[in-house]
Amino acid sequence: DQQVKQNSPSLSVQEGRISILNCDYTNSMFDYFLWYKKYPAEGPTFLISISSIKDKNEDGRFTVFLNKSAKHLSLHIVPSQPGDSAVYFCAALRDSGAGSYQLTFGKGTKLSVIP
Amino acid sequence: DARVTQTPRHKVTEMGQEVTMRCQPILGHNTVFWYRQTMMQGLELLAYFRNRAPLDDSGMPKDRFSAEMPDATLATLKIQPSEPRDSAVYFCASGLLEGTGYTFGSGTRLTVV
């Protein structure tokens, strides 16, 4: 059963416009949520994270919003650039408090920014 | 610039052969993860270590997969015997207990024919 879901496998956006990538989760015990970006033939690269006690975190062109009641988070990229074209993974971190924690990934959304 | 190093980058092997993938985590990182990426499942957690001790390997097929950390600078993932369904990209990632931005290696692309 997928605890982290990215329901859109792909997204195309015009350069300069806003890209919105969505993610839903089922486990209310997650402590952090993260976004990773992945280019072909490379490992995922950490992009931005948000604590479960926050509802927004911003870093330059990237903003992550968390709606805990809806168990939903989104990544906004404004303005979108062609170099943003990549696969974006949503991930959730759960700390069991016993020195054990896991990072669970969604299946990814492929973003294409069209020049 | 600190990075996680994985070797080999590519591996093609015949069914039934043993495969060993290696990972050098970032110096000072106390947590190491092994993930497998497939088209169907996305990124699946196979195993992870804290201070070299295995904490969770429930994602691994126990009969053929094994993960170890013989020392703080090396993590290994072994498949014996390998099967065609093991074909995937295997990623290693390392991080710190209190951190959230784990660093991934570039992966090992395994093809079992």
mmCIF file of C-alpha atoms in Angstrom:
data_model
loop_
_atom_site.group_PDB
_atom_site.id
_atom_site.type_symbol
_atom_site.label_atom_id
_atom_site.label_comp_id
_atom_site.label_asym_id
_atom_site.label_seq_id
_atom_site.Cartn_x
_atom_site.Cartn_y
_atom_site.Cartn_z
ATOM 1 C CA ASP A 1 0.000 0.000 0.000
ATOM 2 C CA GLN A 2 1.520 3.287 -1.116
ATOM 3 C CA GLN A 3 1.790 5.698 1.795
ATOM 4 C CA VAL A 4 3.035 8.515 -0.410
ATOM 5 C CA LYS A 5 1.261 9.089 -3.691
ATOM 6 C CA GLN A 6 2.029 11.279 -6.634
ATOM 7 C CA ASN A 7 -0.963 10.831 -8.884
ATOM 8 C CA SER A 8 0.344 12.771 -11.847
ATOM 9 C CA PRO A 9 3.103 10.880 -13.644
ATOM 10 C CA SER A 10 3.903 13.883 -15.813
ATOM 11 C CA LEU A 11 3.378 17.630 -16.080
ATOM 12 C CA SER A 12 4.206 20.121 -18.838
ATOM 13 C CA VAL A 13 4.540 23.821 -18.124
ATOM 14 C CA GLN A 14 5.545 26.825 -20.193
ATOM 15 C CA GLU A 15 8.768 28.552 -19.221
ATOM 16 C CA GLY A 16 8.132 31.442 -16.836
ATOM 17 C CA ARG A 17 4.856 30.027 -15.580
ATOM 18 C CA ILE A 18 4.202 28.299 -12.276
ATOM 19 C CA SER A 19 4.736 24.552 -11.868
ATOM 20 C CA ILE A 20 2.662 22.857 -9.196
ATOM 21 C CA LEU A 21 3.533 19.317 -8.220
ATOM 22 C CA ASN A 22 1.208 17.498 -5.877
ATOM 23 C CA CYS A 23 1.624 14.750 -3.333
ATOM 24 C CA ASP A 24 -0.788 12.948 -1.028
ATOM 25 C CA TYR A 25 0.024 10.793 1.961
ATOM 26 C CA THR A 26 -1.888 8.432 4.186
ATOM 27 C CA ASN A 27 0.173 8.197 7.375
ATOM 28 C CA SER A 28 -0.483 11.061 9.789
ATOM 29 C CA MET A 29 2.656 10.101 11.751
ATOM 30 C CA PHE A 30 5.113 11.486 9.209
ATOM 31 C CA ASP A 31 7.443 14.089 10.735
ATOM 32 C CA TYR A 32 8.960 15.688 7.661
ATOM 33 C CA PHE A 33 8.166 15.905 3.997
ATOM 34 C CA LEU A 34 10.798 16.340 1.353
ATOM 35 C CA TRP A 35 11.061 16.953 -2.343
ATOM 36 C CA TYR A 36 13.838 15.480 -4.437
ATOM 37 C CA LYS A 37 14.724 16.252 -8.022
ATOM 38 C CA LYS A 38 16.200 13.620 -10.278
ATOM 39 C CA TYR A 39 17.890 13.992 -13.648
ATOM 40 C CA PRO A 40 18.446 10.954 -15.884
ATOM 41 C CA ALA A 41 21.423 8.795 -14.914
ATOM 42 C CA GLU A 42 21.862 10.661 -11.641
ATOM 43 C CA GLY A 43 20.734 10.027 -8.096
ATOM 44 C CA PRO A 44 17.913 12.066 -6.562
ATOM 45 C CA THR A 45 18.999 15.461 -5.224
ATOM 46 C CA PHE A 46 17.425 16.986 -2.160
ATOM 47 C CA LEU A 47 15.472 20.112 -2.999
ATOM 48 C CA ILE A 48 13.413 21.341 -0.064
ATOM 49 C CA SER A 49 11.717 19.985 3.032
ATOM 50 C CA ILE A 50 9.008 20.973 5.458
ATOM 51 C CA SER A 51 8.358 19.936 9.023
ATOM 52 C CA SER A 52 4.945 18.528 9.832
ATOM 53 C CA ILE A 53 4.401 21.433 12.231
ATOM 54 C CA LYS A 54 4.711 24.014 9.475
ATOM 55 C CA ASP A 55 2.428 24.800 6.599
ATOM 56 C CA LYS A 56 4.852 26.560 4.276
ATOM 57 C CA ASN A 57 8.535 26.629 3.514
ATOM 58 C CA GLU A 58 10.125 28.788 0.870
ATOM 59 C CA ASP A 59 13.557 28.658 -0.741
ATOM 60 C CA GLY A 60 14.098 30.918 -3.706
ATOM 61 C CA ARG A 61 11.843 29.836 -6.541
ATOM 62 C CA PHE A 62 10.668 26.774 -4.631
ATOM 63 C CA THR A 63 7.875 26.747 -2.081
ATOM 64 C CA VAL A 64 6.373 23.731 -0.400
ATOM 65 C CA PHE A 65 2.905 23.902 1.114
ATOM 66 C CA LEU A 66 1.575 21.385 3.604
ATOM 67 C CA ASN A 67 -2.111 20.824 4.329
ATOM 68 C CA LYS A 68 -2.193 18.342 7.176
ATOM 69 C CA SER A 69 -5.960 18.085 7.381
ATOM 70 C CA ALA A 70 -6.049 17.020 3.739
ATOM 71 C CA LYS A 71 -2.817 15.003 4.016
ATOM 72 C CA HIS A 72 -1.598 16.871 0.984
ATOM 73 C CA LEU A 73 1.511 18.767 0.053
ATOM 74 C CA SER A 74 2.545 20.606 -3.045
ATOM 75 C CA LEU A 75 5.704 22.028 -4.523
ATOM 76 C CA HIS A 76 5.455 25.326 -6.386
ATOM 77 C CA ILE A 77 8.179 26.444 -8.749
ATOM 78 C CA VAL A 78 7.945 30.068 -9.830
ATOM 79 C CA PRO A 79 9.038 30.987 -12.411
ATOM 80 C CA SER A 80 9.666 27.636 -14.088
ATOM 81 C CA GLN A 81 12.858 27.294 -16.089
ATOM 82 C CA PRO A 82 13.881 24.687 -18.675
ATOM 83 C CA GLY A 83 16.579 23.470 -16.269
ATOM 84 C CA ASP A 84 13.820 22.469 -13.870
ATOM 85 C CA SER A 85 12.822 19.678 -16.245
ATOM 86 C CA ALA A 86 13.367 16.512 -14.216
ATOM 87 C CA VAL A 87 11.508 13.881 -12.226
ATOM 88 C CA TYR A 88 10.358 15.183 -8.856
ATOM 89 C CA PHE A 89 9.910 12.782 -5.971
ATOM 90 C CA CYS A 90 7.856 13.525 -2.924
ATOM 91 C CA ALA A 91 9.105 11.765 0.213
ATOM 92 C CA ALA A 92 7.979 11.488 3.800
ATOM 93 C CA LEU A 93 10.047 10.836 6.889
ATOM 94 C CA ARG A 94 8.827 9.124 9.990
ATOM 95 C CA ASP A 95 10.844 9.009 13.183
ATOM 96 C CA SER A 96 9.682 6.220 15.434
ATOM 97 C CA GLY A 97 11.617 7.766 18.306
ATOM 98 C CA ALA A 98 13.546 4.574 18.915
ATOM 99 C CA GLY A 99 16.460 5.534 16.734
ATOM 100 C CA SER A 100 14.614 4.210 13.744
ATOM 101 C CA TYR A 101 13.167 6.225 10.930
ATOM 102 C CA GLN A 102 12.302 5.721 7.318
ATOM 103 C CA LEU A 103 12.107 7.814 4.196
ATOM 104 C CA THR A 104 9.223 6.740 1.958
ATOM 105 C CA PHE A 105 9.033 7.969 -1.635
ATOM 106 C CA GLY A 106 6.249 8.535 -4.081
ATOM 107 C CA LYS A 107 6.651 7.263 -7.643
ATOM 108 C CA GLY A 108 7.611 10.635 -9.021
ATOM 109 C CA THR A 109 6.248 13.241 -11.435
ATOM 110 C CA LYS A 110 8.126 14.080 -14.602
ATOM 111 C CA LEU A 111 8.151 17.839 -15.119
ATOM 112 C CA SER A 112 8.828 19.228 -18.561
ATOM 113 C CA VAL A 113 9.333 22.981 -18.838
ATOM 114 C CA ILE A 114 8.821 24.104 -22.404
ATOM 115 C CA PRO A 115 10.921 27.040 -23.599
ATOM 116 C CA ASP B 1 31.898 18.852 -2.442
ATOM 117 C CA ALA B 2 30.973 15.763 -0.395
ATOM 118 C CA ARG B 3 29.300 12.982 -2.301
ATOM 119 C CA VAL B 4 28.128 9.417 -1.984
ATOM 120 C CA THR B 5 30.102 7.141 -4.274
ATOM 121 C CA GLN B 6 28.600 3.994 -5.732
ATOM 122 C CA THR B 7 30.376 1.333 -7.729
ATOM 123 C CA PRO B 8 29.972 -0.040 -10.279
ATOM 124 C CA ARG B 9 27.840 2.432 -12.242
ATOM 125 C CA HIS B 10 26.641 -0.300 -14.553
ATOM 126 C CA LYS B 11 26.560 -4.058 -14.208
ATOM 127 C CA VAL B 12 25.331 -6.666 -16.659
ATOM 128 C CA THR B 13 25.316 -10.197 -15.384
ATOM 129 C CA GLU B 14 23.800 -13.562 -16.154
ATOM 130 C CA MET B 15 20.984 -15.011 -14.135
ATOM 131 C CA GLY B 16 22.294 -17.011 -11.194
ATOM 132 C CA GLN B 17 25.472 -15.002 -10.760
ATOM 133 C CA GLU B 18 26.387 -13.139 -7.595
ATOM 134 C CA VAL B 19 26.284 -9.356 -7.736
ATOM 135 C CA THR B 20 27.887 -7.013 -5.216
ATOM 136 C CA MET B 21 27.203 -3.292 -5.213
ATOM 137 C CA ARG B 22 29.285 -0.925 -3.103
ATOM 138 C CA CYS B 23 28.637 2.431 -1.536
ATOM 139 C CA GLN B 24 30.941 4.890 0.147
ATOM 140 C CA PRO B 25 28.806 7.207 2.286
ATOM 141 C CA ILE B 26 29.747 10.782 3.081
ATOM 142 C CA LEU B 27 32.278 10.929 5.886
ATOM 143 C CA GLY B 28 30.522 11.624 9.157
ATOM 144 C CA HIS B 29 27.088 10.513 8.035
ATOM 145 C CA ASN B 30 25.703 7.928 10.432
ATOM 146 C CA THR B 31 22.753 6.665 8.400
ATOM 147 C CA VAL B 32 22.934 4.724 5.143
ATOM 148 C CA PHE B 33 20.015 3.672 2.962
ATOM 149 C CA TRP B 34 19.715 1.309 0.031
ATOM 150 C CA TYR B 35 16.902 2.020 -2.438
ATOM 151 C CA ARG B 36 15.852 0.312 -5.640
ATOM 152 C CA GLN B 37 14.195 2.206 -8.463
ATOM 153 C CA THR B 38 11.933 0.419 -10.915
ATOM 154 C CA MET B 39 9.356 1.726 -13.347
ATOM 155 C CA MET B 40 6.544 -0.021 -11.529
ATOM 156 C CA GLN B 41 7.411 0.660 -7.903
ATOM 157 C CA GLY B 42 9.358 3.891 -8.023
ATOM 158 C CA LEU B 43 11.901 4.193 -5.226
ATOM 159 C CA GLU B 44 11.631 1.287 -2.788
ATOM 160 C CA LEU B 45 13.511 1.165 0.481
ATOM 161 C CA LEU B 46 15.506 -2.053 0.751
ATOM 162 C CA ALA B 47 17.539 -1.530 3.911
ATOM 163 C CA TYR B 48 19.022 1.042 6.169
ATOM 164 C CA PHE B 49 21.775 1.266 8.737
ATOM 165 C CA ARG B 50 22.368 3.525 11.694
ATOM 166 C CA ASN B 51 25.928 3.690 12.998
ATOM 167 C CA ARG B 52 26.633 0.583 10.880
ATOM 168 C CA ALA B 53 23.910 -1.445 12.583
ATOM 169 C CA PRO B 54 21.068 -2.694 10.371
ATOM 170 C CA LEU B 55 17.797 -1.148 11.548
ATOM 171 C CA ASP B 56 15.410 -2.242 8.867
ATOM 172 C CA ASP B 57 15.803 -4.620 5.952
ATOM 173 C CA SER B 58 12.172 -5.594 5.636
ATOM 174 C CA GLY B 59 12.096 -4.351 2.049
ATOM 175 C CA MET B 60 14.680 -6.881 0.914
ATOM 176 C CA PRO B 61 13.991 -10.392 -0.369
ATOM 177 C CA LYS B 62 15.846 -12.169 2.401
ATOM 178 C CA ASP B 63 16.531 -15.344 0.520
ATOM 179 C CA ARG B 64 18.785 -13.665 -2.039
ATOM 180 C CA PHE B 65 19.644 -10.158 -0.842
ATOM 181 C CA SER B 66 22.009 -9.187 1.922
ATOM 182 C CA ALA B 67 23.249 -5.774 3.076
ATOM 183 C CA GLU B 68 26.232 -5.081 5.280
ATOM 184 C CA MET B 69 28.424 -2.264 6.543
ATOM 185 C CA PRO B 70 31.828 -3.792 7.275
ATOM 186 C CA ASP B 71 33.082 -0.369 8.290
ATOM 187 C CA ALA B 72 31.915 3.258 8.377
ATOM 188 C CA THR B 73 33.253 3.948 4.881
ATOM 189 C CA LEU B 74 31.674 1.029 3.053
ATOM 190 C CA ALA B 75 28.187 -0.358 2.611
ATOM 191 C CA THR B 76 27.520 -3.364 0.395
ATOM 192 C CA LEU B 77 24.413 -4.841 -1.169
ATOM 193 C CA LYS B 78 24.742 -8.377 -2.440
ATOM 194 C CA ILE B 79 22.379 -10.450 -4.559
ATOM 195 C CA GLN B 80 22.967 -14.179 -4.785
ATOM 196 C CA PRO B 81 21.689 -15.675 -7.010
ATOM 197 C CA SER B 82 20.586 -12.804 -9.232
ATOM 198 C CA GLU B 83 17.398 -13.008 -11.279
ATOM 199 C CA PRO B 84 16.115 -10.971 -14.256
ATOM 200 C CA ARG B 85 13.479 -9.316 -12.022
ATOM 201 C CA ASP B 86 16.329 -7.782 -9.998
ATOM 202 C CA SER B 87 17.154 -5.547 -12.954
ATOM 203 C CA ALA B 88 16.816 -1.982 -11.677
ATOM 204 C CA VAL B 89 18.829 1.005 -10.553
ATOM 205 C CA TYR B 90 20.084 0.641 -6.998
ATOM 206 C CA PHE B 91 20.742 3.814 -5.032
ATOM 207 C CA CYS B 92 22.653 4.324 -1.853
ATOM 208 C CA ALA B 93 22.001 7.419 0.272
ATOM 209 C CA SER B 94 23.584 8.710 3.445
ATOM 210 C CA GLY B 95 22.598 11.270 6.020
ATOM 211 C CA LEU B 96 22.652 12.352 9.628
ATOM 212 C CA LEU B 97 20.218 11.382 12.344
ATOM 213 C CA GLU B 98 19.014 14.935 12.800
ATOM 214 C CA GLY B 99 19.083 15.867 9.153
ATOM 215 C CA THR B 100 16.449 15.502 6.494
ATOM 216 C CA GLY B 101 18.270 16.104 3.227
ATOM 217 C CA TYR B 102 19.872 12.780 2.546
ATOM 218 C CA THR B 103 22.479 12.644 -0.190
ATOM 219 C CA PHE B 104 22.095 10.042 -2.883
ATOM 220 C CA GLY B 105 24.773 8.394 -4.956
ATOM 221 C CA SER B 106 24.477 8.185 -8.741
ATOM 222 C CA GLY B 107 23.239 4.625 -8.572
ATOM 223 C CA THR B 108 24.214 1.226 -9.970
ATOM 224 C CA ARG B 109 22.236 0.168 -13.006
ATOM 225 C CA LEU B 110 21.919 -3.597 -12.808
ATOM 226 C CA THR B 111 20.819 -5.717 -15.733
ATOM 227 C CA VAL B 112 20.362 -9.435 -15.194
ATOM 228 C CA VAL B 113 19.970 -11.402 -18.415
#
